Amino acid sequence: MNGSAIVMMIFASLVLYGGLIYYIVQAARGSRLRTKNEDE
Amino acid sequence: MAEARERWGSRSSFVFAAVGAAIGLGNVWRFPYITYQNGGGAFLIPYLIALITAGIPLMILEYAIGQKMQSSPPTALRKIWSKAEWIGWFAVVLVFVLSTYYATIMAWCVNYLYYSFTQAWGTTGTEISNFFNQTLLDKSGSPGILGGIQLPVLIGLAITWLLIYLCLFKGVKTLGKIVYFTVGIPWLILIVMVIRGLTLPGAINGLNFYLTPDFSVLLSPKVWLAAYGQIFFTLSLAMGTLIVYASYLPKNSDIAANAFMTSLANCGTAFFAGFAVFSTLGYLAQSMGVGVPEVATSGLGLAFVTYPAAINLLPVAGVLFGALFFLLLLTLGIDSAFSQVEPVVGSIVDKWGFNKKWVLPAVVGFGFLMGIPYTTRAGFYWVDIMDHFVCTYGLTLVGLLECIVIGYVFGAPKVRKYINSVSDVRIGPWWDVFIKIVTPIVLGVSFIFELITLIRKGYGNYPIWTAFTGIGLIVILLILSFILSKRKGGNP
């Protein structure tokens, strides 16, 4: 693969997969994991 | 006493269901080609900007509507503004029409999965093309000549609607378990296909075509419109699906992180699928002694002509990879297909209080019947025509109206306050700007641009009366939406 294609691949991977992992971690650590309604 | 609303079994069930709804056939057969066609790797810049400025804000908006109002689109929008119920119905009737032709595409996939075991599509390029166009579809040559029903397609359609029914009939809790498979299996298959693709000779050449950036395209408004269009349609926005799925979450569930996870997982899958597609196209081009642009294609051509040709040329396990590819399309499509039926069922149940046990088979049966015209010899043309009018004009209009109702009538800051009260990730005032200004402008410009193109050139190479039929359909669906919104409901 040529250099500029590799740069774009790394850039998109960082944004998409880095972002996804970041939000999965946020969700796992967060307090909003409840699945039951508060009023149930 | 009203029955308690159905609930997802867990947060991950909801996220997987929303991801499954978003990841569809377009992630494999549309995104990679659009990227290649619009500047390769450079396209990823407008694509990611569109994701952040329109895709994610609109997804947050739809999650918020469904979750706060605990209702499907028409009822939820009525609760927001009594005059907005028809917008919800418009989304619902549009997605119902969409589901009828989407199920037909799935029916073609069902047939090809069967044919893949014998590679019945032939060996040469002409044979493969003829197999799809003549043997399976027996195209009539014009949308005006319906011809007879193609029995294999009809059987495939019946199997597809049966699968949709089986996925939905046990309710949301069971659906939450099914989506682990309908999302997990395609991911596994994609990994296998990427590994296989990358180990083929010529693969790197294909990837160069996929990702080598041409930054000059960033000055072209068409590329930006393509990026926003791709983001809008890939995330299943404006179809009512995300609203109804979110309505099965408790009111205090997280919204922001769910929206970020769903949209990033969807776009990450599309980006990854590009490696499977373009590595294989690189191999096909090398095997045929031609350039990658000569084999690069998208949509139905890629799935039913180009890919089978590549599968034929695989040195080992061609049958296995053929079956895997069509299983991939089938599993990618099935969760999108049932996600298109759920808003219809949920909206009827919410408005009139009918029992879901009876509404679902009625909707499935009606959907199957409405899909039969697509199984005729003119079905291929009508799938294409309906898709253009439903998505380009109908869904764009729904997205635009949602932004206006929430942004200007209900008040974006009020919704944001609710989102932040339940979310771990805080949403700033930027969200208001995207919902009130950026997204409506982009959708409005796209709508007008497409309308002007339609008036000047018509759609595709079809006779002009097909354009009137398409626009007529949208108008009829709009009138139907108004009528449905005026009907007295059975639920308070």
Short mmCIF file of C-alpha atoms in Angstrom, two decimals:
data_model
loop_
_atom_site.label_atom_id
_atom_site.label_comp_id
_atom_site.label_asym_id
_atom_site.label_seq_id
_atom_site.Cartn_x
_atom_site.Cartn_y
_atom_site.Cartn_z
CA MET A 1 0.00 0.00 0.00
CA ASN A 2 1.23 3.47 -0.69
CA GLY A 3 2.11 5.86 2.12
CA SER A 4 -0.85 8.24 1.81
CA ALA A 5 -3.33 5.32 1.80
CA ILE A 6 -1.72 3.98 4.97
CA VAL A 7 -1.96 7.42 6.63
CA MET A 8 -5.67 7.63 5.80
CA MET A 9 -6.21 4.08 7.05
CA ILE A 10 -4.56 4.88 10.39
CA PHE A 11 -6.46 8.19 10.68
CA ALA A 12 -9.87 6.60 10.06
CA SER A 13 -9.07 3.62 12.30
CA LEU A 14 -8.04 5.90 15.16
CA VAL A 15 -11.23 7.97 14.92
CA LEU A 16 -13.67 5.10 14.38
CA TYR A 17 -12.23 2.28 16.47
CA GLY A 18 -10.52 4.54 19.01
CA GLY A 19 -13.79 6.41 19.48
CA LEU A 20 -15.76 3.20 19.75
CA ILE A 21 -13.44 1.76 22.39
CA TYR A 22 -13.50 5.06 24.29
CA TYR A 23 -17.31 5.08 24.49
CA ILE A 24 -17.53 1.38 25.33
CA VAL A 25 -15.18 2.04 28.27
CA GLN A 26 -17.22 5.10 29.25
CA ALA A 27 -20.41 3.03 29.14
CA ALA A 28 -18.84 0.20 31.14
CA ARG A 29 -17.61 2.60 33.83
CA GLY A 30 -20.70 4.76 33.80
CA SER A 31 -23.59 4.75 36.15
CA ARG A 32 -26.24 4.41 33.44
CA LEU A 33 -26.13 0.68 33.11
CA ARG A 34 -29.50 0.17 34.66
CA THR A 35 -32.03 -1.64 32.55
CA LYS A 36 -34.99 -1.39 34.88
CA ASN A 37 -37.19 1.63 35.02
CA GLU A 38 -36.80 3.68 38.18
CA ASP A 39 -40.54 3.66 38.72
CA GLU A 40 -40.91 -0.10 38.29
CA MET B 1 -55.00 -0.87 33.25
CA ALA B 2 -52.50 -0.37 30.43
CA GLU B 3 -49.94 -3.12 29.91
CA ALA B 4 -46.36 -2.31 30.97
CA ARG B 5 -44.16 -1.36 28.05
CA GLU B 6 -41.80 -4.03 26.74
CA ARG B 7 -38.17 -3.65 27.81
CA TRP B 8 -34.80 -4.70 26.43
CA GLY B 9 -33.09 -7.32 28.58
CA SER B 10 -29.91 -5.28 28.85
CA ARG B 11 -28.22 -2.17 27.58
CA SER B 12 -26.02 -4.21 25.22
CA SER B 13 -29.15 -5.79 23.69
CA PHE B 14 -30.38 -2.35 22.77
CA VAL B 15 -27.02 -1.23 21.38
CA PHE B 16 -26.66 -4.44 19.34
CA ALA B 17 -30.22 -4.06 18.00
CA ALA B 18 -29.55 -0.45 16.99
CA VAL B 19 -26.19 -1.43 15.46
CA GLY B 20 -27.90 -4.30 13.62
CA ALA B 21 -30.56 -1.94 12.28
CA ALA B 22 -27.92 0.46 11.04
CA ILE B 23 -25.50 -2.08 9.57
CA GLY B 24 -27.13 -3.31 6.43
CA LEU B 25 -26.31 -4.27 2.90
CA GLY B 26 -25.21 -0.70 2.10
CA ASN B 27 -22.26 -1.01 4.49
CA VAL B 28 -20.79 -3.71 2.27
CA TRP B 29 -21.94 -2.79 -1.19
CA ARG B 30 -22.28 0.99 -1.06
CA PHE B 31 -19.80 2.61 1.35
CA PRO B 32 -16.57 1.17 -0.11
CA TYR B 33 -17.53 2.16 -3.64
CA ILE B 34 -18.68 5.67 -2.64
CA THR B 35 -15.36 6.12 -0.86
CA TYR B 36 -13.41 4.99 -3.91
CA GLN B 37 -15.54 7.15 -6.23
CA ASN B 38 -15.27 10.32 -4.11
CA GLY B 39 -11.58 10.76 -3.57
CA GLY B 40 -10.59 7.49 -1.82
CA GLY B 41 -9.13 8.10 1.65
CA ALA B 42 -9.84 11.84 1.33
CA PHE B 43 -13.57 11.05 1.38
CA LEU B 44 -13.16 9.84 4.95
CA ILE B 45 -12.68 13.46 6.06
CA PRO B 46 -16.13 14.75 4.92
CA TYR B 47 -17.58 11.39 5.95
CA LEU B 48 -16.34 11.70 9.53
CA ILE B 49 -17.32 15.38 9.68
CA ALA B 50 -20.81 14.42 8.47
CA LEU B 51 -20.92 11.72 11.14
CA ILE B 52 -20.09 14.20 13.91
CA THR B 53 -22.16 17.14 12.66
CA ALA B 54 -25.30 15.34 11.42
CA GLY B 55 -25.29 11.57 12.03
CA ILE B 56 -24.58 11.47 15.75
CA PRO B 57 -26.69 14.58 16.64
CA LEU B 58 -29.68 13.19 14.76
CA MET B 59 -29.23 9.77 16.34
CA ILE B 60 -29.09 11.38 19.81
CA LEU B 61 -32.27 13.28 18.89
CA GLU B 62 -34.16 10.12 17.87
CA TYR B 63 -33.01 8.20 20.96
CA ALA B 64 -34.13 11.12 23.12
CA ILE B 65 -37.58 11.33 21.46
CA GLY B 66 -38.26 7.60 21.86
CA GLN B 67 -36.86 7.26 25.36
CA LYS B 68 -38.40 10.40 26.84
CA MET B 69 -41.84 9.83 25.34
CA GLN B 70 -41.81 6.03 25.77
CA SER B 71 -43.73 5.70 22.51
CA SER B 72 -43.31 4.85 18.87
CA PRO B 73 -42.81 7.73 16.37
CA PRO B 74 -46.39 9.01 15.79
CA THR B 75 -47.39 8.99 19.46
CA ALA B 76 -44.01 10.33 20.57
CA LEU B 77 -44.17 13.23 18.14
CA ARG B 78 -47.79 13.93 19.13
CA LYS B 79 -46.69 14.16 22.76
CA ILE B 80 -44.04 16.67 21.71
CA TRP B 81 -46.38 18.74 19.55
CA SER B 82 -49.98 17.77 18.92
CA LYS B 83 -49.71 18.80 15.26
CA ALA B 84 -46.63 16.66 14.59
CA GLU B 85 -48.17 13.17 14.74
CA TRP B 86 -48.38 12.95 10.96
CA ILE B 87 -44.59 13.27 10.70
CA GLY B 88 -44.29 10.09 12.77
CA TRP B 89 -46.83 8.34 10.54
CA PHE B 90 -45.01 9.56 7.46
CA ALA B 91 -41.82 7.89 8.74
CA VAL B 92 -43.78 4.72 9.51
CA VAL B 93 -45.51 4.39 6.14
CA LEU B 94 -42.25 5.16 4.35
CA VAL B 95 -40.38 2.49 6.28
CA PHE B 96 -43.17 0.03 5.56
CA VAL B 97 -42.78 0.61 1.80
CA LEU B 98 -39.02 0.35 2.28
CA SER B 99 -39.41 -2.99 4.07
CA THR B 100 -41.41 -4.45 1.17
CA TYR B 101 -38.66 -3.92 -1.40
CA TYR B 102 -35.81 -4.51 1.06
CA ALA B 103 -37.29 -7.95 1.71
CA THR B 104 -37.14 -8.58 -2.05
CA ILE B 105 -33.41 -7.84 -2.11
CA MET B 106 -33.11 -10.27 0.79
CA ALA B 107 -35.05 -12.79 -1.31
CA TRP B 108 -32.39 -12.50 -4.02
CA CYS B 109 -29.74 -13.12 -1.33
CA VAL B 110 -31.65 -16.21 -0.13
CA ASN B 111 -31.57 -17.56 -3.69
CA TYR B 112 -27.89 -16.80 -4.12
CA LEU B 113 -27.04 -18.47 -0.82
CA TYR B 114 -28.68 -21.60 -2.24
CA TYR B 115 -26.94 -21.23 -5.61
CA SER B 116 -23.55 -20.62 -3.98
CA PHE B 117 -23.27 -24.29 -2.97
CA THR B 118 -23.14 -25.30 -6.64
CA GLN B 119 -21.88 -21.98 -8.02
CA ALA B 120 -24.85 -22.22 -10.35
CA TRP B 121 -24.21 -18.70 -11.65
CA GLY B 122 -21.72 -20.01 -14.22
CA THR B 123 -18.08 -19.33 -14.90
CA THR B 124 -17.55 -16.50 -17.39
CA GLY B 125 -18.48 -12.87 -16.75
CA THR B 126 -21.30 -12.97 -19.30
CA GLU B 127 -22.73 -16.17 -17.82
CA ILE B 128 -22.71 -14.67 -14.32
CA SER B 129 -24.37 -11.45 -15.49
CA ASN B 130 -26.98 -13.38 -17.48
CA PHE B 131 -27.67 -15.64 -14.53
CA PHE B 132 -28.74 -12.69 -12.39
CA ASN B 133 -30.50 -10.64 -15.06
CA GLN B 134 -32.13 -13.44 -17.03
CA THR B 135 -32.22 -16.71 -15.13
CA LEU B 136 -33.18 -15.34 -11.69
CA LEU B 137 -34.97 -12.09 -12.53
CA ASP B 138 -35.82 -12.57 -16.21
CA LYS B 139 -35.98 -8.78 -16.51
CA SER B 140 -38.86 -7.59 -18.68
CA GLY B 141 -36.94 -4.67 -20.18
CA SER B 142 -39.27 -1.97 -18.84
CA PRO B 143 -40.93 -1.10 -15.51
CA GLY B 144 -44.21 -0.93 -17.44
CA ILE B 145 -44.10 -4.60 -18.40
CA LEU B 146 -44.63 -6.56 -15.21
CA GLY B 147 -44.47 -10.05 -16.77
CA GLY B 148 -45.03 -13.09 -14.59
CA ILE B 149 -43.94 -13.78 -11.05
CA GLN B 150 -40.49 -15.35 -10.67
CA LEU B 151 -41.18 -18.33 -8.44
CA PRO B 152 -37.68 -18.63 -6.86
CA VAL B 153 -37.86 -14.93 -5.88
CA LEU B 154 -41.35 -15.41 -4.46
CA ILE B 155 -40.15 -18.38 -2.39
CA GLY B 156 -37.17 -16.30 -1.20
CA LEU B 157 -39.56 -13.50 -0.27
CA ALA B 158 -41.74 -15.89 1.75
CA ILE B 159 -38.64 -17.21 3.58
CA THR B 160 -37.50 -13.65 4.34
CA TRP B 161 -40.86 -12.57 5.80
CA LEU B 162 -41.02 -15.82 7.79
CA LEU B 163 -37.57 -15.04 9.23
CA ILE B 164 -38.71 -11.50 10.09
CA TYR B 165 -41.76 -12.90 11.87
CA LEU B 166 -39.72 -15.48 13.79
CA CYS B 167 -37.27 -12.81 14.97
CA LEU B 168 -40.02 -10.49 16.22
CA PHE B 169 -42.87 -12.65 17.47
CA LYS B 170 -41.41 -13.40 20.91
CA GLY B 171 -41.08 -9.71 21.72
CA VAL B 172 -38.30 -7.31 22.48
CA LYS B 173 -36.55 -9.37 25.17
CA THR B 174 -36.00 -12.31 22.81
CA LEU B 175 -35.13 -9.94 19.98
CA GLY B 176 -32.40 -8.61 22.25
CA LYS B 177 -30.84 -12.08 22.26
CA ILE B 178 -31.29 -12.70 18.53
CA VAL B 179 -29.39 -9.51 17.66
CA TYR B 180 -26.21 -10.86 19.28
CA PHE B 181 -26.20 -13.45 16.48
CA THR B 182 -27.42 -11.26 13.62
CA VAL B 183 -24.72 -8.71 14.45
CA GLY B 184 -22.01 -11.10 15.68
CA ILE B 185 -22.14 -13.53 12.76
CA PRO B 186 -21.59 -10.88 10.04
CA TRP B 187 -18.69 -9.44 12.03
CA LEU B 188 -17.06 -12.88 12.24
CA ILE B 189 -17.65 -13.52 8.53
CA LEU B 190 -16.22 -10.10 7.66
CA ILE B 191 -13.05 -10.86 9.63
CA VAL B 192 -12.67 -14.16 7.74
CA MET B 193 -13.29 -12.42 4.41
CA VAL B 194 -10.84 -9.61 5.12
CA ILE B 195 -8.13 -12.11 6.05
CA ARG B 196 -8.89 -14.16 2.92
CA GLY B 197 -8.99 -11.03 0.76
CA LEU B 198 -5.71 -9.61 2.07
CA THR B 199 -3.88 -12.88 1.38
CA LEU B 200 -4.90 -12.89 -2.29
CA PRO B 201 -2.51 -11.65 -4.99
CA GLY B 202 -3.41 -8.14 -6.18
CA ALA B 203 -5.19 -7.29 -2.91
CA ILE B 204 -2.91 -4.38 -2.07
CA ASN B 205 -3.56 -2.86 -5.47
CA GLY B 206 -7.28 -2.94 -4.69
CA LEU B 207 -6.72 -1.30 -1.31
CA ASN B 208 -4.70 1.46 -2.94
CA PHE B 209 -7.73 2.30 -5.05
CA TYR B 210 -9.92 2.22 -1.97
CA LEU B 211 -7.81 4.47 0.25
CA THR B 212 -5.34 6.57 -1.73
CA PRO B 213 -6.55 10.12 -1.06
CA ASP B 214 -7.26 12.73 -3.68
CA PHE B 215 -7.60 15.85 -1.56
CA SER B 216 -8.69 18.03 -4.47
CA VAL B 217 -12.21 16.53 -4.19
CA LEU B 218 -12.69 18.26 -0.82
CA LEU B 219 -13.55 21.43 -2.72
CA SER B 220 -16.42 19.72 -4.52
CA PRO B 221 -19.88 20.25 -2.95
CA LYS B 222 -21.02 16.97 -4.56
CA VAL B 223 -18.52 15.01 -2.46
CA TRP B 224 -19.79 16.67 0.72
CA LEU B 225 -23.38 15.93 -0.25
CA ALA B 226 -22.40 12.31 -0.93
CA ALA B 227 -20.80 12.11 2.54
CA TYR B 228 -23.85 13.55 4.31
CA GLY B 229 -26.18 11.36 2.24
CA GLN B 230 -24.20 8.23 3.05
CA ILE B 231 -24.17 9.05 6.79
CA PHE B 232 -27.89 9.84 6.83
CA PHE B 233 -28.94 6.58 5.19
CA THR B 234 -26.39 4.27 6.80
CA LEU B 235 -27.50 5.03 10.36
CA SER B 236 -31.18 4.14 9.76
CA LEU B 237 -32.17 7.68 10.65
CA ALA B 238 -35.68 9.08 10.07
CA MET B 239 -37.17 5.60 9.68
CA GLY B 240 -38.73 5.50 13.12
CA THR B 241 -36.62 2.47 14.03
CA LEU B 242 -34.35 4.24 16.47
CA ILE B 243 -37.30 6.01 18.12
CA VAL B 244 -39.22 2.78 18.68
CA TYR B 245 -36.10 0.87 19.83
CA ALA B 246 -35.25 3.65 22.32
CA SER B 247 -38.83 3.65 23.57
CA TYR B 248 -38.22 0.15 24.96
CA LEU B 249 -35.50 1.57 27.23
CA PRO B 250 -36.31 2.94 30.67
CA LYS B 251 -36.57 6.72 30.80
CA ASN B 252 -33.37 7.04 32.79
CA SER B 253 -31.07 5.13 30.41
CA ASP B 254 -27.99 6.69 28.90
CA ILE B 255 -28.51 8.33 25.53
CA ALA B 256 -25.31 10.02 24.41
CA ALA B 257 -22.86 7.13 24.81
CA ASN B 258 -25.36 4.73 23.20
CA ALA B 259 -25.59 7.01 20.17
CA PHE B 260 -21.81 7.34 19.89
CA MET B 261 -21.31 3.57 20.20
CA THR B 262 -24.00 2.73 17.65
CA SER B 263 -22.85 5.17 15.02
CA LEU B 264 -19.13 4.44 15.43
CA ALA B 265 -19.75 0.67 15.30
CA ASN B 266 -21.77 1.11 12.13
CA CYS B 267 -19.22 3.30 10.38
CA GLY B 268 -16.33 1.15 11.64
CA THR B 269 -18.00 -1.90 10.11
CA ALA B 270 -18.48 -0.14 6.77
CA PHE B 271 -14.84 0.96 6.75
CA PHE B 272 -13.72 -2.59 7.59
CA ALA B 273 -16.00 -4.10 4.92
CA GLY B 274 -14.14 -1.97 2.37
CA PHE B 275 -11.03 -4.07 3.00
CA ALA B 276 -12.93 -7.28 2.18
CA VAL B 277 -14.47 -5.78 -0.96
CA PHE B 278 -11.48 -3.95 -2.42
CA SER B 279 -8.92 -6.65 -1.66
CA THR B 280 -11.14 -9.09 -3.57
CA LEU B 281 -11.66 -6.58 -6.40
CA GLY B 282 -7.87 -6.15 -6.59
CA TYR B 283 -7.52 -9.91 -6.93
CA LEU B 284 -10.28 -10.07 -9.56
CA ALA B 285 -8.67 -7.27 -11.58
CA GLN B 286 -5.26 -8.97 -11.47
CA SER B 287 -6.73 -12.34 -12.43
CA MET B 288 -8.55 -10.80 -15.39
CA GLY B 289 -5.57 -8.68 -16.41
CA VAL B 290 -7.53 -5.42 -16.14
CA GLY B 291 -7.37 -2.36 -13.90
CA VAL B 292 -9.29 -2.15 -10.60
CA PRO B 293 -11.59 0.67 -11.92
CA GLU B 294 -12.85 -1.73 -14.57
CA VAL B 295 -14.14 -4.21 -11.99
CA ALA B 296 -15.06 -1.75 -9.24
CA THR B 297 -18.80 -1.49 -8.91
CA SER B 298 -21.41 -1.09 -6.20
CA GLY B 299 -24.87 -2.24 -5.17
CA LEU B 300 -26.54 -5.15 -6.85
CA GLY B 301 -23.86 -5.38 -9.54
CA LEU B 302 -21.17 -5.90 -6.92
CA ALA B 303 -23.15 -8.44 -4.91
CA PHE B 304 -24.66 -10.55 -7.65
CA VAL B 305 -22.23 -10.23 -10.56
CA THR B 306 -18.75 -9.00 -9.58
CA TYR B 307 -18.41 -10.88 -6.30
CA PRO B 308 -19.55 -14.25 -7.70
CA ALA B 309 -16.98 -13.74 -10.48
CA ALA B 310 -14.27 -13.21 -7.87
CA ILE B 311 -15.46 -16.24 -5.89
CA ASN B 312 -15.16 -18.39 -9.02
CA LEU B 313 -11.52 -17.43 -9.33
CA LEU B 314 -10.55 -18.25 -5.75
CA PRO B 315 -7.81 -20.88 -5.71
CA VAL B 316 -9.30 -22.84 -2.79
CA ALA B 317 -12.62 -23.12 -0.96
CA GLY B 318 -14.58 -21.03 -3.48
CA VAL B 319 -17.84 -22.70 -2.50
CA LEU B 320 -17.23 -21.96 1.17
CA PHE B 321 -16.46 -18.29 0.53
CA GLY B 322 -19.41 -17.97 -1.83
CA ALA B 323 -21.74 -19.31 0.83
CA LEU B 324 -20.08 -17.13 3.49
CA PHE B 325 -20.52 -14.00 1.36
CA PHE B 326 -24.23 -14.53 0.84
CA LEU B 327 -24.69 -15.59 4.46
CA LEU B 328 -23.00 -12.29 5.32
CA LEU B 329 -25.49 -10.34 3.19
CA LEU B 330 -28.39 -12.30 4.64
CA THR B 331 -27.39 -11.80 8.27
CA LEU B 332 -26.50 -8.15 7.63
CA GLY B 333 -29.88 -7.59 6.03
CA ILE B 334 -32.17 -9.51 8.35
CA ASP B 335 -31.75 -7.25 11.38
CA SER B 336 -32.26 -4.21 9.18
CA ALA B 337 -35.36 -5.88 7.74
CA PHE B 338 -37.00 -6.60 11.09
CA SER B 339 -35.99 -3.18 12.37
CA GLN B 340 -38.12 -1.75 9.53
CA VAL B 341 -41.16 -3.78 10.63
CA GLU B 342 -40.97 -3.01 14.35
CA PRO B 343 -41.86 0.73 14.01
CA VAL B 344 -44.95 -0.19 11.99
CA VAL B 345 -46.11 -2.75 14.54
CA GLY B 346 -45.18 -0.55 17.52
CA SER B 347 -46.98 2.49 16.09
CA ILE B 348 -50.25 0.59 15.52
CA VAL B 349 -50.07 -0.97 18.99
CA ASP B 350 -49.30 2.36 20.65
CA LYS B 351 -52.06 4.29 18.88
CA TRP B 352 -54.93 1.82 18.97
CA GLY B 353 -53.91 -0.50 21.78
CA PHE B 354 -54.28 -3.65 19.67
CA ASN B 355 -52.55 -6.82 20.80
CA LYS B 356 -49.06 -7.11 19.28
CA LYS B 357 -49.64 -10.86 18.91
CA TRP B 358 -52.16 -10.10 16.13
CA VAL B 359 -50.70 -6.93 14.71
CA LEU B 360 -47.34 -8.52 13.87
CA PRO B 361 -48.67 -11.36 11.66
CA ALA B 362 -51.04 -8.89 9.99
CA VAL B 363 -48.18 -6.50 9.16
CA VAL B 364 -45.90 -9.36 8.06
CA GLY B 365 -48.66 -10.85 5.86
CA PHE B 366 -49.48 -7.46 4.34
CA GLY B 367 -45.79 -6.75 3.79
CA PHE B 368 -45.40 -10.05 1.96
CA LEU B 369 -48.41 -9.31 -0.26
CA MET B 370 -47.16 -5.81 -1.04
CA GLY B 371 -43.78 -7.31 -1.94
CA ILE B 372 -45.20 -9.64 -4.59
CA PRO B 373 -45.08 -7.02 -7.40
CA TYR B 374 -41.31 -6.87 -6.85
CA THR B 375 -41.07 -10.59 -7.60
CA THR B 376 -42.34 -10.01 -11.15
CA ARG B 377 -40.04 -9.61 -14.13
CA ALA B 378 -40.17 -5.83 -13.65
CA GLY B 379 -39.41 -6.14 -9.93
CA PHE B 380 -35.76 -5.14 -10.30
CA TYR B 381 -36.70 -1.77 -11.82
CA TRP B 382 -39.32 -1.07 -9.17
CA VAL B 383 -36.95 -1.88 -6.32
CA ASP B 384 -34.57 0.71 -7.75
CA ILE B 385 -37.28 3.33 -8.39
CA MET B 386 -38.96 2.92 -4.99
CA ASP B 387 -35.63 3.03 -3.19
CA HIS B 388 -34.75 6.31 -4.88
CA PHE B 389 -38.02 8.04 -4.06
CA VAL B 390 -38.52 6.68 -0.54
CA CYS B 391 -34.98 7.44 0.61
CA THR B 392 -33.98 10.52 -1.39
CA TYR B 393 -37.21 12.46 -0.90
CA GLY B 394 -39.29 10.74 1.80
CA LEU B 395 -36.73 10.02 4.51
CA THR B 396 -34.83 13.25 3.88
CA LEU B 397 -38.07 15.15 4.45
CA VAL B 398 -38.74 13.26 7.71
CA GLY B 399 -35.24 14.03 8.99
CA LEU B 400 -35.67 17.70 8.13
CA LEU B 401 -39.08 17.90 9.84
CA GLU B 402 -37.80 16.13 12.97
CA CYS B 403 -35.03 18.72 13.30
CA ILE B 404 -37.49 21.60 12.86
CA VAL B 405 -40.01 20.22 15.38
CA ILE B 406 -37.39 19.50 18.03
CA GLY B 407 -35.10 22.42 17.27
CA TYR B 408 -37.67 25.18 16.94
CA VAL B 409 -41.06 24.03 18.28
CA PHE B 410 -40.13 21.91 21.29
CA GLY B 411 -36.77 23.54 21.91
CA ALA B 412 -33.38 21.91 21.46
CA PRO B 413 -32.02 23.12 24.84
CA LYS B 414 -34.94 21.42 26.64
CA VAL B 415 -34.17 18.08 24.96
CA ARG B 416 -30.46 18.50 25.62
CA LYS B 417 -31.20 19.12 29.29
CA TYR B 418 -33.04 15.80 29.41
CA ILE B 419 -30.25 14.01 27.52
CA ASN B 420 -27.63 15.34 29.95
CA SER B 421 -29.75 14.42 32.96
CA VAL B 422 -29.55 10.73 31.99
CA SER B 423 -26.25 10.48 30.10
CA ASP B 424 -22.74 9.95 31.41
CA VAL B 425 -21.28 11.79 28.43
CA ARG B 426 -22.42 15.40 28.47
CA ILE B 427 -23.71 17.05 25.30
CA GLY B 428 -22.78 20.70 24.86
CA PRO B 429 -24.60 23.57 23.13
CA TRP B 430 -22.96 22.39 19.87
CA TRP B 431 -25.77 19.84 19.64
CA ASP B 432 -28.38 22.62 19.42
CA VAL B 433 -26.45 24.22 16.56
CA PHE B 434 -26.23 20.96 14.61
CA ILE B 435 -29.92 20.14 15.12
CA LYS B 436 -31.23 23.65 14.44
CA ILE B 437 -28.89 24.77 11.69
CA VAL B 438 -26.35 22.34 10.22
CA THR B 439 -28.48 19.20 9.74
CA PRO B 440 -31.60 20.99 8.41
CA ILE B 441 -29.49 23.01 5.95
CA VAL B 442 -27.70 19.91 4.66
CA LEU B 443 -30.92 17.90 4.36
CA GLY B 444 -32.76 20.83 2.77
CA VAL B 445 -29.99 21.47 0.23
CA SER B 446 -29.80 17.75 -0.58
CA PHE B 447 -33.60 17.57 -1.03
CA ILE B 448 -33.71 20.61 -3.35
CA PHE B 449 -30.63 19.46 -5.30
CA GLU B 450 -32.19 16.03 -5.91
CA LEU B 451 -35.55 17.56 -6.83
CA ILE B 452 -33.93 19.87 -9.40
CA THR B 453 -31.99 16.91 -10.83
CA LEU B 454 -35.23 14.93 -11.06
CA ILE B 455 -37.06 17.74 -12.84
CA ARG B 456 -34.21 18.28 -15.28
CA LYS B 457 -33.21 14.71 -16.04
CA GLY B 458 -35.84 12.36 -14.57
CA TYR B 459 -34.56 9.35 -12.67
CA GLY B 460 -32.15 6.90 -14.27
CA ASN B 461 -32.97 5.72 -17.76
CA TYR B 462 -36.59 5.04 -16.90
CA PRO B 463 -39.59 6.55 -18.73
CA ILE B 464 -40.75 9.89 -17.32
CA TRP B 465 -44.01 8.41 -16.00
CA THR B 466 -41.99 6.42 -13.42
CA ALA B 467 -40.85 9.74 -11.89
CA PHE B 468 -44.49 10.85 -11.63
CA THR B 469 -45.32 7.49 -10.04
CA GLY B 470 -42.52 7.93 -7.49
CA ILE B 471 -43.52 11.48 -6.59
CA GLY B 472 -47.19 10.41 -6.61
CA LEU B 473 -46.36 7.67 -4.11
CA ILE B 474 -44.69 10.16 -1.75
CA VAL B 475 -47.73 12.47 -1.99
CA ILE B 476 -50.14 9.56 -1.33
CA LEU B 477 -48.07 8.49 1.68
CA LEU B 478 -48.16 12.07 2.98
CA ILE B 479 -51.97 12.16 2.67
CA LEU B 480 -52.19 8.74 4.32
CA SER B 481 -50.04 10.02 7.19
CA PHE B 482 -52.41 12.95 7.76
CA ILE B 483 -55.43 10.61 7.70
CA LEU B 484 -53.81 8.22 10.20
CA SER B 485 -52.90 11.09 12.51
CA LYS B 486 -56.52 12.30 12.50
CA ARG B 487 -57.96 8.87 13.37
CA LYS B 488 -59.06 8.49 16.94
CA GLY B 489 -56.70 6.27 18.92
CA GLY B 490 -57.60 3.55 21.38
CA ASN B 491 -54.82 4.45 23.80
CA PRO B 492 -54.98 7.69 25.80
#
